[in-house]
Amino acid sequence: MRKVQTAALTAASLLVFGGYYGLGDALDLVPGPVTVAYADVAPQPFPTPAGPSAKTSTPAGLETGAPMPSKAALTSYVQAVASDAALAGGGVTASVVDVATGEELLDQHAATGVTPASTNKLLTAWAALSSMGPGHTLQTKTVLDGQTLTLVGGGDVLLAEDAGDPTATVGHAGLGDLARATAEQLKAQGATSVSLRLDDTLFTGPQWSGDWEEGNERFVAKVQPIMVDVESAQEEIDSGQRAGHPDDPAMHAAKIFAEHLSEAGITVDGDASRAAAPSGAKELASVSSAPLSDILSVSLKSSNNTMTEVEGRLVALQAKETADFAGASKAVTARLRKDGFDVSGLTLLDASGLAKGNKVPARLLTQILAKAAGDEGGSAGRTLIADLPVAALDGTLGNRLHDTSAAGTVRAKTGTLDQTSSLAGVVTTADGRQLAFSILANGFAANSGSAVGAAIDNHFVAPLAACGCS
């Protein structure tokens, strides 16, 4: 017992001694590693970053050593589509081009112009990107002449009703923002009331094509240079929530602008009326759209007819043609010819593909896609390919080609009209070969469009993506 007490006292003494010694060490009274004093460390210079020791190389081009699909295999794919029961009474044209070499691997009446439906939008998209550039933006502005304020449409048909969202494409610019900025400028000049005019004279000619079939009103709005979010309006129509677009989309936008102007403290005398802005009017404020590259991503993925018709008119203006159906068709054709595409067999009546009288050769579609995907495509080509719907993922291809080799590997533009079904895009095959393809079916029985689309997917596109057919 005595030994235990002695051991306990010894341990306690050591703990006490250790505690006091640690305190003395911290206060630098006895030797030891612990201290509470600030270390006197001389500042060191910030290191100079060193560049990479090895030279960086430019990205490699397309792999030209990957096996090439055989013409016999590709021909069997398109023949399988043509012989499908859904195609009874109809015909098929098709083209497949190897992107790396430009060689046409499949020619199924590829030079014959046929009704393209919405694959027609590829022509408009290329012409827009090539002539205006992916970074092109559209301005909606206000100008003042005396006591008359004019809202000037510049081609933006994705305007938000109130505040814009700079991170978005749809609703990037807002009518509410424009109204508030305009009100601020008016108040700075001592103005508290104005008469409001709408200038939508950027576009001319008919706002509805005589080449469109009756009943297509629900698929396209009147073609005007200023609208409130035409994409969301179309989505609502497609889902059955609305009866249609506003009867007068441009004036609808002007009325919304007038409401926000009033809320911002500016009295609007009477109703808005239409008139071109006076040449000497002073600009007060403006809002800018998202870049063209983003706008095309919306219109191509959803196959928005109104947006594409607007884009066609913008191409016409760039080419100094009349901003109407005829001018847009002329300008798009001229741009394609200028960029080296063979436009023989091409007939364009609109920009969107709604007109059954449009005639586009399958070869022209693959020419555009092959150039866009290849080394010569530049920023216009890269943008076009990136903006296309992806199989089994988004846009009009979101519900197609699931559980196939094409899922996620095919980017393509769809086309659907009564008795027309088409698809044109690019694919990297299972063998690693990048191909541009187009296939257009026409003249089949009415109401067979869905079955024909499935035949194209199952007999042509999915086997093309899975192709180990060298």
mmCIF file of N, CA and C in Angstrom, residues 86-187:
data_model
loop_
_atom_site.group_PDB
_atom_site.id
_atom_site.type_symbol
_atom_site.label_atom_id
_atom_site.label_comp_id
_atom_site.label_asym_id
_atom_site.label_seq_id
_atom_site.Cartn_x
_atom_site.Cartn_y
_atom_site.Cartn_z
ATOM 1 N N ALA A 86 -44.372 1.130 -93.998
ATOM 2 C CA ALA A 86 -44.832 2.499 -93.758
ATOM 3 C C ALA A 86 -44.575 3.406 -94.950
ATOM 4 N N LEU A 87 -43.618 3.030 -95.802
ATOM 5 C CA LEU A 87 -43.248 3.853 -96.958
ATOM 6 C C LEU A 87 -44.044 3.500 -98.201
ATOM 7 N N ALA A 88 -45.022 2.671 -98.083
ATOM 8 C CA ALA A 88 -45.787 2.241 -99.258
ATOM 9 C C ALA A 88 -46.278 3.439 -100.054
ATOM 10 N N GLY A 89 -45.954 3.453 -101.348
ATOM 11 C CA GLY A 89 -46.365 4.541 -102.220
ATOM 12 C C GLY A 89 -45.423 5.732 -102.210
ATOM 13 N N GLY A 90 -44.413 5.718 -101.350
ATOM 14 C CA GLY A 90 -43.479 6.840 -101.238
ATOM 15 C C GLY A 90 -42.110 6.528 -101.800
ATOM 16 N N GLY A 91 -41.195 7.449 -101.654
ATOM 17 C CA GLY A 91 -39.832 7.285 -102.131
ATOM 18 C C GLY A 91 -38.832 7.864 -101.149
ATOM 19 N N VAL A 92 -37.563 7.473 -101.312
ATOM 20 C CA VAL A 92 -36.511 7.888 -100.390
ATOM 21 C C VAL A 92 -35.324 8.420 -101.179
ATOM 22 N N THR A 93 -34.806 9.560 -100.751
ATOM 23 C CA THR A 93 -33.517 10.045 -101.237
ATOM 24 C C THR A 93 -32.573 10.114 -100.049
ATOM 25 N N ALA A 94 -31.281 9.884 -100.303
ATOM 26 C CA ALA A 94 -30.330 9.858 -99.187
ATOM 27 C C ALA A 94 -28.923 10.118 -99.679
ATOM 28 N N SER A 95 -28.090 10.579 -98.781
ATOM 29 C CA SER A 95 -26.680 10.829 -99.066
ATOM 30 C C SER A 95 -25.881 10.611 -97.794
ATOM 31 N N VAL A 96 -24.718 9.991 -97.919
ATOM 32 C CA VAL A 96 -23.781 9.858 -96.811
ATOM 33 C C VAL A 96 -22.411 10.301 -97.309
ATOM 34 N N VAL A 97 -21.775 11.188 -96.579
ATOM 35 C CA VAL A 97 -20.466 11.733 -96.954
ATOM 36 C C VAL A 97 -19.487 11.511 -95.811
ATOM 37 N N ASP A 98 -18.294 11.044 -96.128
ATOM 38 C CA ASP A 98 -17.229 10.913 -95.137
ATOM 39 C C ASP A 98 -16.661 12.303 -94.852
ATOM 40 N N VAL A 99 -16.716 12.718 -93.613
ATOM 41 C CA VAL A 99 -16.331 14.087 -93.266
ATOM 42 C C VAL A 99 -14.841 14.333 -93.507
ATOM 43 N N ALA A 100 -14.004 13.370 -93.192
ATOM 44 C CA ALA A 100 -12.554 13.574 -93.297
ATOM 45 C C ALA A 100 -12.095 13.751 -94.735
ATOM 46 N N THR A 101 -12.682 13.012 -95.663
ATOM 47 C CA THR A 101 -12.211 13.034 -97.052
ATOM 48 C C THR A 101 -13.152 13.752 -97.997
ATOM 49 N N GLY A 102 -14.418 13.948 -97.603
ATOM 50 C CA GLY A 102 -15.395 14.551 -98.489
ATOM 51 C C GLY A 102 -15.979 13.578 -99.502
ATOM 52 N N GLU A 103 -15.608 12.321 -99.425
ATOM 53 C CA GLU A 103 -16.099 11.323 -100.377
ATOM 54 C C GLU A 103 -17.561 10.980 -100.090
ATOM 55 N N GLU A 104 -18.369 10.977 -101.137
ATOM 56 C CA GLU A 104 -19.769 10.580 -100.973
ATOM 57 C C GLU A 104 -19.846 9.060 -101.033
ATOM 58 N N LEU A 105 -20.290 8.467 -99.924
ATOM 59 C CA LEU A 105 -20.335 7.021 -99.801
ATOM 60 C C LEU A 105 -21.684 6.439 -100.210
ATOM 61 N N LEU A 106 -22.721 7.249 -100.183
ATOM 62 C CA LEU A 106 -24.052 6.797 -100.571
ATOM 63 C C LEU A 106 -24.723 7.870 -101.403
ATOM 64 N N ASP A 107 -25.245 7.476 -102.557
ATOM 65 C CA ASP A 107 -25.983 8.369 -103.442
ATOM 66 C C ASP A 107 -27.286 7.683 -103.818
ATOM 67 N N GLN A 108 -28.323 7.963 -103.038
ATOM 68 C CA GLN A 108 -29.663 7.438 -103.331
ATOM 69 C C GLN A 108 -30.469 8.603 -103.885
ATOM 70 N N HIS A 109 -30.372 8.836 -105.198
ATOM 71 C CA HIS A 109 -31.038 9.974 -105.839
ATOM 72 C C HIS A 109 -30.694 11.272 -105.109
ATOM 73 N N ALA A 110 -29.419 11.388 -104.726
ATOM 74 C CA ALA A 110 -29.002 12.479 -103.838
ATOM 75 C C ALA A 110 -29.044 13.846 -104.490
ATOM 76 N N ALA A 111 -29.075 13.913 -105.809
ATOM 77 C CA ALA A 111 -29.098 15.201 -106.496
ATOM 78 C C ALA A 111 -30.511 15.685 -106.777
ATOM 79 N N THR A 112 -31.511 14.873 -106.455
ATOM 80 C CA THR A 112 -32.900 15.217 -106.743
ATOM 81 C C THR A 112 -33.493 16.048 -105.611
ATOM 82 N N GLY A 113 -34.033 17.200 -105.952
ATOM 83 C CA GLY A 113 -34.666 18.034 -104.937
ATOM 84 C C GLY A 113 -36.025 17.486 -104.546
ATOM 85 N N VAL A 114 -36.241 17.321 -103.238
ATOM 86 C CA VAL A 114 -37.520 16.843 -102.719
ATOM 87 C C VAL A 114 -37.926 17.733 -101.542
ATOM 88 N N THR A 115 -39.165 17.613 -101.122
ATOM 89 C CA THR A 115 -39.643 18.402 -99.978
ATOM 90 C C THR A 115 -38.846 18.029 -98.730
ATOM 91 N N PRO A 116 -38.177 19.001 -98.091
ATOM 92 C CA PRO A 116 -37.288 18.687 -96.969
ATOM 93 C C PRO A 116 -37.937 18.768 -95.599
ATOM 94 N N ALA A 117 -39.124 19.401 -95.503
ATOM 95 C CA ALA A 117 -39.690 19.747 -94.192
ATOM 96 C C ALA A 117 -38.644 20.557 -93.415
ATOM 97 N N SER A 118 -38.507 20.328 -92.117
ATOM 98 C CA SER A 118 -37.677 21.233 -91.301
ATOM 99 C C SER A 118 -36.173 21.011 -91.419
ATOM 100 N N THR A 119 -35.728 19.997 -92.173
ATOM 101 C CA THR A 119 -34.283 19.946 -92.455
ATOM 102 C C THR A 119 -33.882 21.151 -93.300
ATOM 103 N N ASN A 120 -34.876 21.815 -93.890
ATOM 104 C CA ASN A 120 -34.669 23.086 -94.593
ATOM 105 C C ASN A 120 -34.000 24.116 -93.686
ATOM 106 N N LYS A 121 -34.233 24.018 -92.387
ATOM 107 C CA LYS A 121 -33.682 24.984 -91.430
ATOM 108 C C LYS A 121 -32.150 24.955 -91.399
ATOM 109 N N LEU A 122 -31.547 23.844 -91.813
ATOM 110 C CA LEU A 122 -30.083 23.774 -91.859
ATOM 111 C C LEU A 122 -29.524 24.797 -92.842
ATOM 112 N N LEU A 123 -30.216 24.996 -93.944
ATOM 113 C CA LEU A 123 -29.755 25.955 -94.943
ATOM 114 C C LEU A 123 -29.791 27.372 -94.381
ATOM 115 N N THR A 124 -30.889 27.702 -93.707
ATOM 116 C CA THR A 124 -31.025 29.031 -93.109
ATOM 117 C C THR A 124 -29.997 29.249 -92.011
ATOM 118 N N ALA A 125 -29.787 28.223 -91.186
ATOM 119 C CA ALA A 125 -28.830 28.347 -90.075
ATOM 120 C C ALA A 125 -27.415 28.562 -90.593
ATOM 121 N N TRP A 126 -27.021 27.795 -91.618
ATOM 122 C CA TRP A 126 -25.669 27.990 -92.162
ATOM 123 C C TRP A 126 -25.528 29.407 -92.722
ATOM 124 N N ALA A 127 -26.517 29.854 -93.506
ATOM 125 C CA ALA A 127 -26.438 31.181 -94.116
ATOM 126 C C ALA A 127 -26.364 32.273 -93.053
ATOM 127 N N ALA A 128 -27.121 32.107 -91.962
ATOM 128 C CA ALA A 128 -27.109 33.103 -90.892
ATOM 129 C C ALA A 128 -25.742 33.151 -90.203
ATOM 130 N N LEU A 129 -25.208 31.989 -89.862
ATOM 131 C CA LEU A 129 -23.912 31.945 -89.181
ATOM 132 C C LEU A 129 -22.793 32.427 -90.093
ATOM 133 N N SER A 130 -22.862 32.055 -91.352
ATOM 134 C CA SER A 130 -21.814 32.432 -92.285
ATOM 135 C C SER A 130 -21.811 33.921 -92.585
ATOM 136 N N SER A 131 -23.002 34.514 -92.701
ATOM 137 C CA SER A 131 -23.078 35.924 -93.085
ATOM 138 C C SER A 131 -22.981 36.880 -91.907
ATOM 139 N N MET A 132 -23.509 36.487 -90.740
ATOM 140 C CA MET A 132 -23.537 37.394 -89.589
ATOM 141 C C MET A 132 -22.534 37.021 -88.499
ATOM 142 N N GLY A 133 -22.167 35.746 -88.409
ATOM 143 C CA GLY A 133 -21.227 35.301 -87.382
ATOM 144 C C GLY A 133 -21.943 34.841 -86.130
ATOM 145 N N PRO A 134 -21.374 33.859 -85.416
ATOM 146 C CA PRO A 134 -22.017 33.315 -84.215
ATOM 147 C C PRO A 134 -22.246 34.334 -83.112
ATOM 148 N N GLY A 135 -21.445 35.384 -83.056
ATOM 149 C CA GLY A 135 -21.559 36.363 -81.975
ATOM 150 C C GLY A 135 -22.531 37.495 -82.240
ATOM 151 N N HIS A 136 -23.193 37.477 -83.374
ATOM 152 C CA HIS A 136 -24.109 38.561 -83.740
ATOM 153 C C HIS A 136 -25.258 38.671 -82.734
ATOM 154 N N THR A 137 -25.591 39.888 -82.342
ATOM 155 C CA THR A 137 -26.708 40.112 -81.414
ATOM 156 C C THR A 137 -27.728 41.053 -82.041
ATOM 157 N N LEU A 138 -28.918 41.074 -81.455
ATOM 158 C CA LEU A 138 -30.029 41.866 -81.965
ATOM 159 C C LEU A 138 -30.449 42.890 -80.916
ATOM 160 N N GLN A 139 -30.624 44.119 -81.351
ATOM 161 C CA GLN A 139 -30.964 45.198 -80.421
ATOM 162 C C GLN A 139 -32.426 45.615 -80.565
ATOM 163 N N THR A 140 -33.076 45.786 -79.432
ATOM 164 C CA THR A 140 -34.401 46.398 -79.363
ATOM 165 C C THR A 140 -34.209 47.738 -78.668
ATOM 166 N N LYS A 141 -34.673 48.831 -79.274
ATOM 167 C CA LYS A 141 -34.331 50.143 -78.719
ATOM 168 C C LYS A 141 -35.521 51.078 -78.722
ATOM 169 N N THR A 142 -35.332 52.195 -78.020
ATOM 170 C CA THR A 142 -36.307 53.277 -78.037
ATOM 171 C C THR A 142 -35.620 54.544 -78.531
ATOM 172 N N VAL A 143 -36.377 55.343 -79.306
ATOM 173 C CA VAL A 143 -35.851 56.621 -79.794
ATOM 174 C C VAL A 143 -36.914 57.692 -79.546
ATOM 175 N N LEU A 144 -36.463 58.915 -79.380
ATOM 176 C CA LEU A 144 -37.364 60.024 -79.037
ATOM 177 C C LEU A 144 -37.262 61.121 -80.082
ATOM 178 N N ASP A 145 -38.428 61.592 -80.514
ATOM 179 C CA ASP A 145 -38.506 62.738 -81.423
ATOM 180 C C ASP A 145 -39.600 63.654 -80.894
ATOM 181 N N GLY A 146 -39.187 64.763 -80.247
ATOM 182 C CA GLY A 146 -40.156 65.632 -79.592
ATOM 183 C C GLY A 146 -40.804 64.904 -78.425
ATOM 184 N N GLN A 147 -42.113 64.764 -78.453
ATOM 185 C CA GLN A 147 -42.834 64.044 -77.409
ATOM 186 C C GLN A 147 -43.255 62.646 -77.874
ATOM 187 N N THR A 148 -42.707 62.218 -78.998
ATOM 188 C CA THR A 148 -43.061 60.909 -79.543
ATOM 189 C C THR A 148 -41.935 59.919 -79.290
ATOM 190 N N LEU A 149 -42.276 58.882 -78.547
ATOM 191 C CA LEU A 149 -41.324 57.818 -78.259
ATOM 192 C C LEU A 149 -41.637 56.633 -79.169
ATOM 193 N N THR A 150 -40.604 56.070 -79.793
ATOM 194 C CA THR A 150 -40.804 54.942 -80.704
ATOM 195 C C THR A 150 -40.044 53.724 -80.210
ATOM 196 N N LEU A 151 -40.759 52.612 -80.120
ATOM 197 C CA LEU A 151 -40.160 51.317 -79.804
ATOM 198 C C LEU A 151 -39.777 50.661 -81.125
ATOM 199 N N VAL A 152 -38.497 50.374 -81.302
ATOM 200 C CA VAL A 152 -37.986 49.886 -82.586
ATOM 201 C C VAL A 152 -37.588 48.416 -82.475
ATOM 202 N N GLY A 153 -38.265 47.558 -83.257
ATOM 203 C CA GLY A 153 -37.944 46.137 -83.279
ATOM 204 C C GLY A 153 -36.715 45.856 -84.116
ATOM 205 N N GLY A 154 -35.825 45.024 -83.572
ATOM 206 C CA GLY A 154 -34.582 44.708 -84.274
ATOM 207 C C GLY A 154 -34.410 43.236 -84.582
ATOM 208 N N GLY A 155 -35.488 42.454 -84.439
ATOM 209 C CA GLY A 155 -35.395 41.033 -84.764
ATOM 210 C C GLY A 155 -35.390 40.101 -83.579
ATOM 211 N N ASP A 156 -35.402 40.642 -82.365
ATOM 212 C CA ASP A 156 -35.421 39.791 -81.166
ATOM 213 C C ASP A 156 -36.856 39.368 -80.883
ATOM 214 N N VAL A 157 -37.118 38.071 -81.026
ATOM 215 C CA VAL A 157 -38.465 37.547 -80.769
ATOM 216 C C VAL A 157 -38.479 36.650 -79.534
ATOM 217 N N LEU A 158 -37.454 36.796 -78.700
ATOM 218 C CA LEU A 158 -37.364 36.039 -77.446
ATOM 219 C C LEU A 158 -37.387 36.957 -76.233
ATOM 220 N N LEU A 159 -37.935 38.142 -76.378
ATOM 221 C CA LEU A 159 -37.922 39.128 -75.304
ATOM 222 C C LEU A 159 -38.717 38.661 -74.087
ATOM 223 N N ALA A 160 -38.172 38.945 -72.908
ATOM 224 C CA ALA A 160 -38.917 38.708 -71.673
ATOM 225 C C ALA A 160 -39.946 39.815 -71.499
ATOM 226 N N GLU A 161 -41.063 39.481 -70.856
ATOM 227 C CA GLU A 161 -42.100 40.489 -70.617
ATOM 228 C C GLU A 161 -41.619 41.581 -69.672
ATOM 229 N N ASP A 162 -40.793 41.213 -68.697
ATOM 230 C CA ASP A 162 -40.341 42.197 -67.710
ATOM 231 C C ASP A 162 -38.805 42.246 -67.698
ATOM 232 N N ALA A 163 -38.194 41.706 -66.659
ATOM 233 C CA ALA A 163 -36.738 41.764 -66.548
ATOM 234 C C ALA A 163 -36.087 40.683 -67.397
ATOM 235 N N GLY A 164 -34.997 41.028 -68.029
ATOM 236 C CA GLY A 164 -34.227 40.065 -68.794
ATOM 237 C C GLY A 164 -33.320 39.254 -67.892
ATOM 238 N N ASP A 165 -32.854 38.133 -68.406
ATOM 239 C CA ASP A 165 -31.938 37.252 -67.682
ATOM 240 C C ASP A 165 -30.658 37.119 -68.502
ATOM 241 N N PRO A 166 -29.575 37.770 -68.085
ATOM 242 C CA PRO A 166 -28.340 37.753 -68.877
ATOM 243 C C PRO A 166 -27.697 36.379 -68.976
ATOM 244 N N THR A 167 -28.151 35.427 -68.167
ATOM 245 C CA THR A 167 -27.595 34.070 -68.241
ATOM 246 C C THR A 167 -28.421 33.173 -69.160
ATOM 247 N N ALA A 168 -29.529 33.677 -69.679
ATOM 248 C CA ALA A 168 -30.442 32.859 -70.482
ATOM 249 C C ALA A 168 -30.402 33.302 -71.936
ATOM 250 N N THR A 169 -30.933 32.443 -72.806
ATOM 251 C CA THR A 169 -31.126 32.798 -74.212
ATOM 252 C C THR A 169 -32.545 33.294 -74.415
ATOM 253 N N VAL A 170 -33.512 32.476 -74.020
ATOM 254 C CA VAL A 170 -34.908 32.903 -74.071
ATOM 255 C C VAL A 170 -35.140 33.892 -72.935
ATOM 256 N N GLY A 171 -35.522 35.115 -73.267
ATOM 257 C CA GLY A 171 -35.692 36.147 -72.244
ATOM 258 C C GLY A 171 -34.397 36.817 -71.843
ATOM 259 N N HIS A 172 -33.388 36.744 -72.705
ATOM 260 C CA HIS A 172 -32.101 37.398 -72.392
ATOM 261 C C HIS A 172 -32.294 38.901 -72.194
ATOM 262 N N ALA A 173 -33.061 39.515 -73.073
ATOM 263 C CA ALA A 173 -33.387 40.943 -72.964
ATOM 264 C C ALA A 173 -34.835 41.085 -72.526
ATOM 265 N N GLY A 174 -35.118 42.120 -71.734
ATOM 266 C CA GLY A 174 -36.457 42.283 -71.186
ATOM 267 C C GLY A 174 -37.097 43.608 -71.549
ATOM 268 N N LEU A 175 -38.384 43.563 -71.894
ATOM 269 C CA LEU A 175 -39.114 44.795 -72.195
ATOM 270 C C LEU A 175 -39.249 45.680 -70.962
ATOM 271 N N GLY A 176 -39.376 45.058 -69.778
ATOM 272 C CA GLY A 176 -39.445 45.847 -68.555
ATOM 273 C C GLY A 176 -38.165 46.626 -68.314
ATOM 274 N N ASP A 177 -37.021 45.966 -68.544
ATOM 275 C CA ASP A 177 -35.732 46.652 -68.400
ATOM 276 C C ASP A 177 -35.634 47.820 -69.370
ATOM 277 N N LEU A 178 -36.073 47.592 -70.605
ATOM 278 C CA LEU A 178 -36.013 48.660 -71.608
ATOM 279 C C LEU A 178 -36.917 49.817 -71.212
ATOM 280 N N ALA A 179 -38.086 49.509 -70.693
ATOM 281 C CA ALA A 179 -39.017 50.570 -70.276
ATOM 282 C C ALA A 179 -38.443 51.393 -69.129
ATOM 283 N N ARG A 180 -37.851 50.713 -68.156
ATOM 284 C CA ARG A 180 -37.306 51.434 -66.997
ATOM 285 C C ARG A 180 -36.101 52.296 -67.396
ATOM 286 N N ALA A 181 -35.251 51.773 -68.266
ATOM 287 C CA ALA A 181 -34.106 52.567 -68.727
ATOM 288 C C ALA A 181 -34.578 53.764 -69.547
ATOM 289 N N THR A 182 -35.621 53.554 -70.339
ATOM 290 C CA THR A 182 -36.178 54.647 -71.133
ATOM 291 C C THR A 182 -36.806 55.708 -70.227
ATOM 292 N N ALA A 183 -37.536 55.280 -69.219
ATOM 293 C CA ALA A 183 -38.170 56.220 -68.289
ATOM 294 C C ALA A 183 -37.123 57.066 -67.576
ATOM 295 N N GLU A 184 -36.036 56.450 -67.217
ATOM 296 C CA GLU A 184 -34.965 57.195 -66.531
ATOM 297 C C GLU A 184 -34.417 58.305 -67.430
ATOM 298 N N GLN A 185 -34.227 57.987 -68.719
ATOM 299 C CA GLN A 185 -33.723 59.001 -69.647
ATOM 300 C C GLN A 185 -34.757 60.099 -69.887
ATOM 301 N N LEU A 186 -36.023 59.721 -69.966
ATOM 302 C CA LEU A 186 -37.077 60.724 -70.160
ATOM 303 C C LEU A 186 -37.158 61.683 -68.981
ATOM 304 N N LYS A 187 -37.111 61.133 -67.772
ATOM 305 C CA LYS A 187 -37.181 61.973 -66.579
ATOM 306 C C LYS A 187 -35.981 62.907 -66.487
#
